[in-house]
Amino acid sequence: MTTTAPAPATEPPAPAHAPSSLAPTGRGLWHRYRWYLAALAFLLTGTVVIAGLSQDRRYPPLDPRSYDGDGAHAVVALLDQRGVTATLTGDPTVRPTGDDTLVIPEPDLLDAGQLHAIAAARHKRLVLIAPGPAALSALVPGVRAGDERGAPAWATVRSTDPGCDLPEAERAGSVGIGGFVYTSGSRGTGCYPRNHGFPLVSAPTPSGDAIVLGSADLLQNHLLGKDGNASLALGLLGSQPHLTWHLPDYSSPAADTTDRRSFTDLIPAGWHWATLQLAIAAALAALWRARRLGPVISENLPVVVRAAETTEGRARLYHRAKARGRAADALRRAAAHRLAPALGVPLSAGAPDPEALCAAVAVRLTTRPAGDVRALLYGPDPTDDAALLRLADDLDALERQVRKP
């Protein structure tokens, strides 16, 4: 009597789309990146707050509306207390309203037509701050830029005695003055002699007089209270009941021809020294950390790490690097090492022979041909995470079937 042995139970096929526990979820992504998002939101909020708090209007140097140290609001306020009416204008060719003083901080920004119009306007007093040869030739022909030899000269700002009989300078006494120096000519009066020239020159004009200043330092807010600066400024600008202050147009073509400073010129000198100190500190820290030079030595781990933690950590690294091929190779090699002793297949060079192992598995499992076993143990790499999970399940099922008595 012939009996038919029941066919061994086979593992149910894996579903086509097995759920992957490695797939990122919204909750997991939120827990992973929430601190980065919080830091980004904090930076954006801080930027908006700082931008809102720093909306104060900035003015160029020597602007009568500026309260900064290099502004000129203080002198205009003092003149207003003395009854001098000040008018700010961007048009230097305005006609005088009577006995008035016209202040031009940047005469070199004016073109020839504007200079000619100012000369024809016949202001009672004209105050020019650091004018160049073109402005001097048009407005004060008798005054030349440079020292007695005609060479350009510059005097540092420091306290200097008047050395002239100009009434405003005699009343002020010693003032902090400097800047460009000029030659007064035969009809002009030079004050505060420096470097064979004068940083203040008074010269007559057809309608009154002109004052040439080598720099505007004595008019600035932070220097107005030193020496006799305030007295000289009020004397020069307050001699007439009305003052017209020209606001330079720094967007004019003449302004574009001035020297441009590079980005490094805008960095304060203290930052250069701070950068050098940080570089030295970084070099010393690198030398300190590199004091233990020599070959790498092995040391015992300070703590015992469970094998499951090591496996999970390596699996996460493989998943993050998308190294599915390496993960599949590790799973297959481990399965082959466990199957070979159970089937009596010898290990040569640390690994079983693929043909012998596949043949032994096919003999043990008559329902699985050697080709299917070889495709499972030595087949191509999985293309996605789901395929990798199916491979792990299939290897586990294969090992259970082989070890099943």
Short mmCIF file of C-alpha atoms in Angstrom, two decimals:
data_model
loop_
_atom_site.label_atom_id
_atom_site.label_comp_id
_atom_site.label_asym_id
_atom_site.label_seq_id
_atom_site.Cartn_x
_atom_site.Cartn_y
_atom_site.Cartn_z
CA MET A 1 0.00 0.00 0.00
CA THR A 2 1.42 3.30 -1.07
CA THR A 3 0.89 6.31 1.16
CA THR A 4 1.38 9.84 0.09
CA ALA A 5 3.15 12.05 2.58
CA PRO A 6 1.43 15.35 3.17
CA ALA A 7 3.14 18.27 1.59
CA PRO A 8 4.97 20.49 4.06
CA ALA A 9 3.22 23.70 4.95
CA THR A 10 4.54 26.68 3.13
CA GLU A 11 4.68 30.22 4.36
CA PRO A 12 1.93 32.46 3.01
CA PRO A 13 3.19 34.84 0.35
CA ALA A 14 4.03 38.33 1.51
CA PRO A 15 1.47 40.95 0.57
CA ALA A 16 2.25 43.01 -2.49
CA HIS A 17 2.46 46.21 -0.46
CA ALA A 18 3.71 45.28 2.99
CA PRO A 19 3.49 48.13 5.45
CA SER A 20 6.92 49.54 6.24
CA SER A 21 7.68 50.55 9.81
CA LEU A 22 10.58 52.63 8.47
CA ALA A 23 8.35 55.01 6.53
CA PRO A 24 8.43 58.52 8.13
CA THR A 25 5.20 59.72 9.68
CA GLY A 26 3.98 63.23 10.31
CA ARG A 27 4.33 62.81 14.06
CA GLY A 28 7.87 61.51 13.71
CA LEU A 29 8.89 64.35 11.42
CA TRP A 30 7.41 66.88 13.85
CA HIS A 31 9.31 65.42 16.80
CA ARG A 32 12.51 65.34 14.76
CA TYR A 33 12.41 68.89 13.38
CA ARG A 34 10.34 70.82 15.93
CA TRP A 35 13.37 72.35 17.64
CA TYR A 36 14.84 73.46 14.32
CA LEU A 37 11.50 75.05 13.40
CA ALA A 38 11.31 76.73 16.80
CA ALA A 39 14.82 78.16 16.38
CA LEU A 40 13.95 79.42 12.88
CA ALA A 41 10.75 81.04 14.18
CA PHE A 42 12.73 82.68 17.00
CA LEU A 43 15.27 84.12 14.56
CA LEU A 44 12.57 85.43 12.25
CA THR A 45 10.70 87.01 15.15
CA GLY A 46 13.88 88.62 16.47
CA THR A 47 14.72 89.97 13.02
CA VAL A 48 11.26 91.51 12.64
CA VAL A 49 11.41 93.07 16.11
CA ILE A 50 14.89 94.50 15.57
CA ALA A 51 13.91 95.86 12.16
CA GLY A 52 10.84 97.48 13.68
CA LEU A 53 12.76 99.05 16.54
CA SER A 54 15.53 100.37 14.28
CA GLN A 55 13.29 102.36 11.97
CA ASP A 56 14.76 105.63 13.20
CA ARG A 57 15.69 107.91 10.36
CA ARG A 58 19.36 108.26 9.61
CA TYR A 59 20.84 111.46 8.25
CA PRO A 60 24.19 112.11 6.56
CA PRO A 61 26.99 113.85 8.48
CA LEU A 62 26.57 117.55 9.28
CA ASP A 63 22.82 117.46 8.73
CA PRO A 64 20.95 120.04 10.87
CA ARG A 65 18.18 117.47 11.47
CA SER A 66 20.57 114.89 12.94
CA TYR A 67 20.98 114.41 16.69
CA ASP A 68 23.94 112.05 16.16
CA GLY A 69 27.44 113.00 17.14
CA ASP A 70 28.37 114.01 13.59
CA GLY A 71 25.12 115.94 13.06
CA ALA A 72 24.62 119.72 13.33
CA HIS A 73 21.29 120.02 15.17
CA ALA A 74 22.87 121.60 18.25
CA VAL A 75 24.26 124.66 16.47
CA VAL A 76 20.96 125.27 14.67
CA ALA A 77 19.10 124.99 17.98
CA LEU A 78 21.44 127.55 19.59
CA LEU A 79 20.97 129.91 16.66
CA ASP A 80 17.20 129.57 17.01
CA GLN A 81 17.46 130.58 20.68
CA ARG A 82 19.32 133.72 19.56
CA GLY A 83 16.56 134.66 17.12
CA VAL A 84 18.21 133.43 13.92
CA THR A 85 15.69 131.84 11.57
CA ALA A 86 17.09 128.73 9.88
CA THR A 87 15.78 127.35 6.57
CA LEU A 88 16.83 123.95 5.20
CA THR A 89 16.75 123.58 1.42
CA GLY A 90 17.99 121.23 -1.23
CA ASP A 91 18.20 124.04 -3.82
CA PRO A 92 21.34 126.13 -3.32
CA THR A 93 20.24 128.67 -5.95
CA VAL A 94 17.46 130.17 -3.81
CA ARG A 95 17.40 133.97 -3.81
CA PRO A 96 18.30 135.65 -0.49
CA THR A 97 15.43 136.99 1.60
CA GLY A 98 17.45 139.99 2.81
CA ASP A 99 20.37 139.90 5.20
CA ASP A 100 21.06 136.19 5.23
CA THR A 101 23.81 133.55 5.53
CA LEU A 102 24.06 130.63 3.11
CA VAL A 103 25.86 127.49 4.38
CA ILE A 104 27.03 124.96 1.77
CA PRO A 105 28.54 121.81 3.38
CA GLU A 106 29.54 120.09 0.10
CA PRO A 107 30.33 122.72 -2.54
CA ASP A 108 32.08 120.21 -4.81
CA LEU A 109 28.76 118.40 -5.39
CA LEU A 110 27.39 121.47 -7.22
CA ASP A 111 27.78 121.89 -10.97
CA ALA A 112 29.04 124.99 -12.73
CA GLY A 113 25.54 126.36 -13.32
CA GLN A 114 24.60 126.10 -9.65
CA LEU A 115 27.87 127.75 -8.58
CA HIS A 116 27.25 130.63 -11.00
CA ALA A 117 23.70 131.06 -9.67
CA ILE A 118 24.97 131.20 -6.08
CA ALA A 119 27.55 133.83 -7.01
CA ALA A 120 24.85 135.92 -8.71
CA ALA A 121 22.43 135.63 -5.76
CA ARG A 122 24.58 138.01 -3.67
CA HIS A 123 24.13 136.54 -0.18
CA LYS A 124 25.28 138.68 2.71
CA ARG A 125 27.54 135.90 4.03
CA LEU A 126 28.57 132.68 2.32
CA VAL A 127 29.98 129.79 4.41
CA LEU A 128 31.75 127.10 2.38
CA ILE A 129 32.87 123.90 4.10
CA ALA A 130 35.88 122.10 2.55
CA PRO A 131 35.46 123.57 -0.96
CA GLY A 132 37.62 122.46 -3.87
CA PRO A 133 39.33 124.58 -6.54
CA ALA A 134 36.24 124.77 -8.78
CA ALA A 135 33.98 126.09 -6.00
CA LEU A 136 36.65 128.54 -4.83
CA SER A 137 37.20 129.89 -8.33
CA ALA A 138 33.48 130.50 -8.82
CA LEU A 139 32.55 131.85 -5.39
CA VAL A 140 35.75 133.17 -3.74
CA PRO A 141 38.26 133.91 -6.51
CA GLY A 142 40.92 135.29 -4.18
CA VAL A 143 41.26 132.14 -2.07
CA ARG A 144 43.29 129.15 -3.23
CA ALA A 145 43.30 125.58 -1.95
CA GLY A 146 46.64 124.44 -0.49
CA ASP A 147 49.49 125.99 1.43
CA GLU A 148 51.71 128.97 0.49
CA ARG A 149 53.52 126.83 -2.08
CA GLY A 150 50.25 125.81 -3.73
CA ALA A 151 50.56 122.15 -2.64
CA PRO A 152 47.54 120.38 -1.15
CA ALA A 153 47.81 120.24 2.63
CA TRP A 154 45.81 118.78 5.47
CA ALA A 155 45.87 119.71 9.15
CA THR A 156 44.72 117.40 11.92
CA VAL A 157 41.94 118.70 14.13
CA ARG A 158 43.37 120.11 17.36
CA SER A 159 43.08 123.16 19.57
CA THR A 160 44.62 126.19 17.85
CA ASP A 161 44.84 129.90 18.65
CA PRO A 162 43.27 132.37 16.17
CA GLY A 163 46.36 134.31 15.07
CA CYS A 164 44.19 136.82 13.18
CA ASP A 165 42.01 139.89 13.76
CA LEU A 166 38.70 138.38 12.58
CA PRO A 167 36.15 139.48 15.26
CA GLU A 168 34.44 136.09 15.49
CA ALA A 169 37.80 134.29 15.93
CA GLU A 170 39.04 136.80 18.52
CA ARG A 171 35.90 136.32 20.63
CA ALA A 172 36.08 132.51 20.38
CA GLY A 173 39.76 132.21 21.18
CA SER A 174 41.31 128.74 20.87
CA VAL A 175 39.12 126.25 18.96
CA GLY A 176 39.49 122.69 17.72
CA ILE A 177 39.96 123.16 14.00
CA GLY A 178 41.72 121.45 11.11
CA GLY A 179 41.02 119.89 7.77
CA PHE A 180 42.02 121.34 4.41
CA VAL A 181 44.18 124.46 4.51
CA TYR A 182 43.89 127.43 2.18
CA THR A 183 45.83 130.51 1.15
CA SER A 184 43.95 133.71 1.98
CA GLY A 185 45.30 135.87 -0.87
CA SER A 186 45.91 139.61 -0.76
CA ARG A 187 42.42 140.66 0.38
CA GLY A 188 41.47 137.73 2.61
CA THR A 189 42.14 137.02 6.27
CA GLY A 190 43.54 133.68 7.32
CA CYS A 191 42.98 132.35 10.84
CA TYR A 192 44.33 129.49 12.92
CA PRO A 193 47.57 129.02 10.92
CA ARG A 194 48.53 125.40 10.33
CA ASN A 195 50.97 123.77 7.88
CA HIS A 196 51.78 127.03 6.06
CA GLY A 197 48.08 127.64 5.45
CA PHE A 198 44.80 128.42 7.17
CA PRO A 199 41.85 126.09 7.88
CA LEU A 200 39.65 129.22 8.19
CA VAL A 201 39.75 132.05 5.68
CA SER A 202 37.52 135.11 5.47
CA ALA A 203 37.39 136.96 2.16
CA PRO A 204 35.22 139.85 0.92
CA THR A 205 32.59 139.37 -1.79
CA PRO A 206 30.61 141.93 -3.80
CA SER A 207 27.62 141.55 -1.46
CA GLY A 208 29.36 140.81 1.86
CA ASP A 209 31.92 138.21 2.80
CA ALA A 210 32.67 134.51 2.46
CA ILE A 211 33.94 132.12 5.14
CA VAL A 212 35.95 129.09 4.02
CA LEU A 213 36.29 126.26 6.55
CA GLY A 214 38.68 123.36 6.02
CA SER A 215 36.39 120.93 7.88
CA ALA A 216 33.06 120.91 9.70
CA ASP A 217 34.29 119.32 12.94
CA LEU A 218 33.70 122.40 15.08
CA LEU A 219 30.02 122.48 13.94
CA GLN A 220 29.28 118.86 14.88
CA ASN A 221 27.19 118.02 17.94
CA HIS A 222 29.86 116.08 19.83
CA LEU A 223 32.56 118.76 19.42
CA LEU A 224 30.48 121.92 19.73
CA GLY A 225 31.00 122.17 23.50
CA LYS A 226 34.82 121.95 23.37
CA ASP A 227 37.18 124.95 23.51
CA GLY A 228 35.62 127.95 21.78
CA ASN A 229 33.88 125.92 19.07
CA ALA A 230 30.37 127.03 20.00
CA SER A 231 31.35 130.70 20.12
CA LEU A 232 33.04 130.55 16.72
CA ALA A 233 30.17 128.58 15.15
CA LEU A 234 27.55 131.03 16.44
CA GLY A 235 29.65 133.96 15.32
CA LEU A 236 30.17 132.65 11.80
CA LEU A 237 26.60 131.40 11.22
CA GLY A 238 24.64 133.87 13.34
CA SER A 239 25.91 137.18 12.01
CA GLN A 240 22.70 137.64 9.97
CA PRO A 241 19.07 137.27 11.10
CA HIS A 242 18.34 134.53 8.59
CA LEU A 243 20.28 131.34 7.86
CA THR A 244 19.84 129.13 4.79
CA TRP A 245 21.42 125.68 5.09
CA HIS A 246 21.90 123.72 1.90
CA LEU A 247 21.26 119.96 2.11
CA PRO A 248 23.66 118.25 -0.33
CA ASP A 249 22.34 115.88 -2.97
CA TYR A 250 24.50 112.80 -2.50
CA SER A 251 22.85 111.08 -5.47
CA SER A 252 24.17 113.64 -7.94
CA PRO A 253 26.72 112.59 -10.61
CA ALA A 254 29.40 114.60 -8.82
CA ALA A 255 28.85 112.53 -5.69
CA ASP A 256 29.37 109.32 -7.68
CA THR A 257 32.89 110.41 -8.63
CA THR A 258 34.07 110.41 -5.03
CA ASP A 259 36.26 107.61 -3.75
CA ARG A 260 34.32 104.47 -2.95
CA ARG A 261 35.20 102.51 0.13
CA SER A 262 35.42 98.75 0.05
CA PHE A 263 33.57 96.43 2.41
CA THR A 264 36.64 96.01 4.62
CA ASP A 265 36.89 99.80 4.99
CA LEU A 266 33.44 99.81 6.57
CA ILE A 267 34.47 97.33 9.28
CA PRO A 268 35.64 99.08 12.49
CA ALA A 269 39.29 98.59 13.42
CA GLY A 270 38.31 96.78 16.62
CA TRP A 271 36.76 93.93 14.63
CA HIS A 272 40.06 93.34 12.82
CA TRP A 273 41.86 92.89 16.15
CA ALA A 274 39.03 90.71 17.46
CA THR A 275 39.28 88.47 14.38
CA LEU A 276 43.04 88.15 14.87
CA GLN A 277 42.57 87.22 18.53
CA LEU A 278 39.95 84.61 17.63
CA ALA A 279 42.29 83.10 15.02
CA ILE A 280 45.10 82.87 17.59
CA ALA A 281 42.72 81.32 20.12
CA ALA A 282 41.53 78.76 17.54
CA ALA A 283 45.14 77.84 16.69
CA LEU A 284 46.02 77.40 20.37
CA ALA A 285 42.90 75.29 20.91
CA ALA A 286 43.84 73.08 17.95
CA LEU A 287 47.36 72.60 19.35
CA TRP A 288 45.92 71.80 22.79
CA ARG A 289 43.52 69.21 21.40
CA ALA A 290 46.26 67.67 19.23
CA ARG A 291 48.72 67.19 22.09
CA ARG A 292 48.13 63.38 22.13
CA LEU A 293 49.75 62.48 18.86
CA GLY A 294 50.50 58.88 17.99
CA PRO A 295 48.90 55.66 16.71
CA VAL A 296 45.31 54.85 17.51
CA ILE A 297 44.99 52.36 20.39
CA SER A 298 42.04 50.18 21.31
CA GLU A 299 40.31 50.73 24.60
CA ASN A 300 37.60 48.84 26.42
CA LEU A 301 34.14 50.32 26.16
CA PRO A 302 33.20 52.20 29.32
CA VAL A 303 29.73 50.62 29.27
CA VAL A 304 28.20 47.42 27.95
CA VAL A 305 25.87 47.99 25.00
CA ARG A 306 23.17 45.44 24.30
CA ALA A 307 23.36 43.72 20.94
CA ALA A 308 19.80 44.78 20.11
CA GLU A 309 20.71 48.43 20.55
CA THR A 310 23.75 48.04 18.31
CA THR A 311 21.64 46.30 15.66
CA GLU A 312 18.94 48.96 15.79
CA GLY A 313 21.48 51.75 15.64
CA ARG A 314 23.21 50.24 12.60
CA ALA A 315 19.83 49.69 10.94
CA ARG A 316 18.93 53.35 11.43
CA LEU A 317 22.24 54.39 9.90
CA TYR A 318 21.58 52.13 6.88
CA HIS A 319 18.07 53.59 6.55
CA ARG A 320 19.28 57.17 6.77
CA ALA A 321 21.97 56.52 4.12
CA LYS A 322 19.50 54.53 1.95
CA ALA A 323 22.09 51.70 1.93
CA ARG A 324 19.60 48.96 1.08
CA GLY A 325 22.26 46.90 -0.69
CA ARG A 326 24.52 46.81 2.36
CA ALA A 327 21.60 45.98 4.63
CA ALA A 328 20.44 43.15 2.34
CA ASP A 329 23.99 41.79 2.10
CA ALA A 330 24.29 41.78 5.90
CA LEU A 331 20.97 39.93 6.26
CA ARG A 332 21.90 37.33 3.62
CA ARG A 333 25.37 36.70 5.01
CA ALA A 334 23.97 36.22 8.52
CA ALA A 335 21.30 33.83 7.24
CA ALA A 336 23.89 31.83 5.26
CA HIS A 337 26.17 31.55 8.31
CA ARG A 338 23.28 30.21 10.40
CA LEU A 339 21.98 27.81 7.72
CA ALA A 340 25.36 26.24 6.82
CA PRO A 341 26.00 24.49 10.19
CA ALA A 342 22.39 23.30 10.36
CA LEU A 343 22.72 21.64 6.92
CA GLY A 344 26.27 20.36 7.40
CA VAL A 345 27.80 22.64 4.76
CA PRO A 346 31.42 23.50 5.64
CA LEU A 347 32.59 27.11 5.85
CA SER A 348 35.53 27.97 3.65
CA ALA A 349 37.24 31.35 4.19
CA GLY A 350 34.50 32.26 6.65
CA ALA A 351 31.59 31.75 4.22
CA PRO A 352 29.83 28.66 2.83
CA ASP A 353 30.02 27.75 -0.83
CA PRO A 354 26.91 29.20 -2.53
CA GLU A 355 26.27 26.18 -4.77
CA ALA A 356 26.64 23.69 -1.92
CA LEU A 357 24.42 25.73 0.40
CA CYS A 358 21.66 26.19 -2.17
CA ALA A 359 21.73 22.49 -3.06
CA ALA A 360 21.55 21.50 0.61
CA VAL A 361 18.57 23.79 1.21
CA ALA A 362 16.81 22.39 -1.88
CA VAL A 363 17.38 18.82 -0.61
CA ARG A 364 15.97 19.72 2.83
CA LEU A 365 13.03 21.62 1.34
CA THR A 366 11.77 19.59 -1.56
CA THR A 367 9.20 22.27 -2.44
CA ARG A 368 11.87 24.88 -3.11
CA PRO A 369 14.18 24.50 -6.09
CA ALA A 370 17.81 25.49 -5.82
CA GLY A 371 17.27 28.43 -8.19
CA ASP A 372 14.70 30.04 -5.90
CA VAL A 373 16.95 29.54 -2.90
CA ARG A 374 19.89 31.09 -4.75
CA ALA A 375 17.76 34.10 -5.78
CA LEU A 376 16.80 34.59 -2.15
CA LEU A 377 20.29 34.19 -0.65
CA TYR A 378 22.40 35.67 -3.46
CA GLY A 379 19.97 37.64 -5.59
CA PRO A 380 19.94 41.32 -6.60
CA ASP A 381 19.65 44.16 -4.11
CA PRO A 382 16.15 45.37 -3.16
CA THR A 383 15.01 48.57 -4.85
CA ASP A 384 13.00 50.08 -1.99
CA ASP A 385 12.34 49.72 1.73
CA ALA A 386 9.30 47.52 1.20
CA ALA A 387 11.37 45.05 -0.85
CA LEU A 388 14.01 45.02 1.88
CA LEU A 389 11.38 44.18 4.47
CA ARG A 390 10.03 41.37 2.30
CA LEU A 391 13.56 40.01 1.90
CA ALA A 392 14.02 39.97 5.69
CA ASP A 393 10.70 38.16 6.15
CA ASP A 394 11.55 35.61 3.43
CA LEU A 395 14.98 34.88 4.95
CA ASP A 396 13.41 34.44 8.36
CA ALA A 397 10.77 32.08 6.92
CA LEU A 398 13.46 30.10 5.05
CA GLU A 399 15.50 29.64 8.22
CA ARG A 400 12.44 28.47 10.18
CA GLN A 401 11.58 25.93 7.47
CA VAL A 402 15.13 24.54 7.40
CA ARG A 403 15.31 24.21 11.19
CA LYS A 404 11.81 22.74 11.44
CA PRO A 405 12.13 19.08 12.45
#
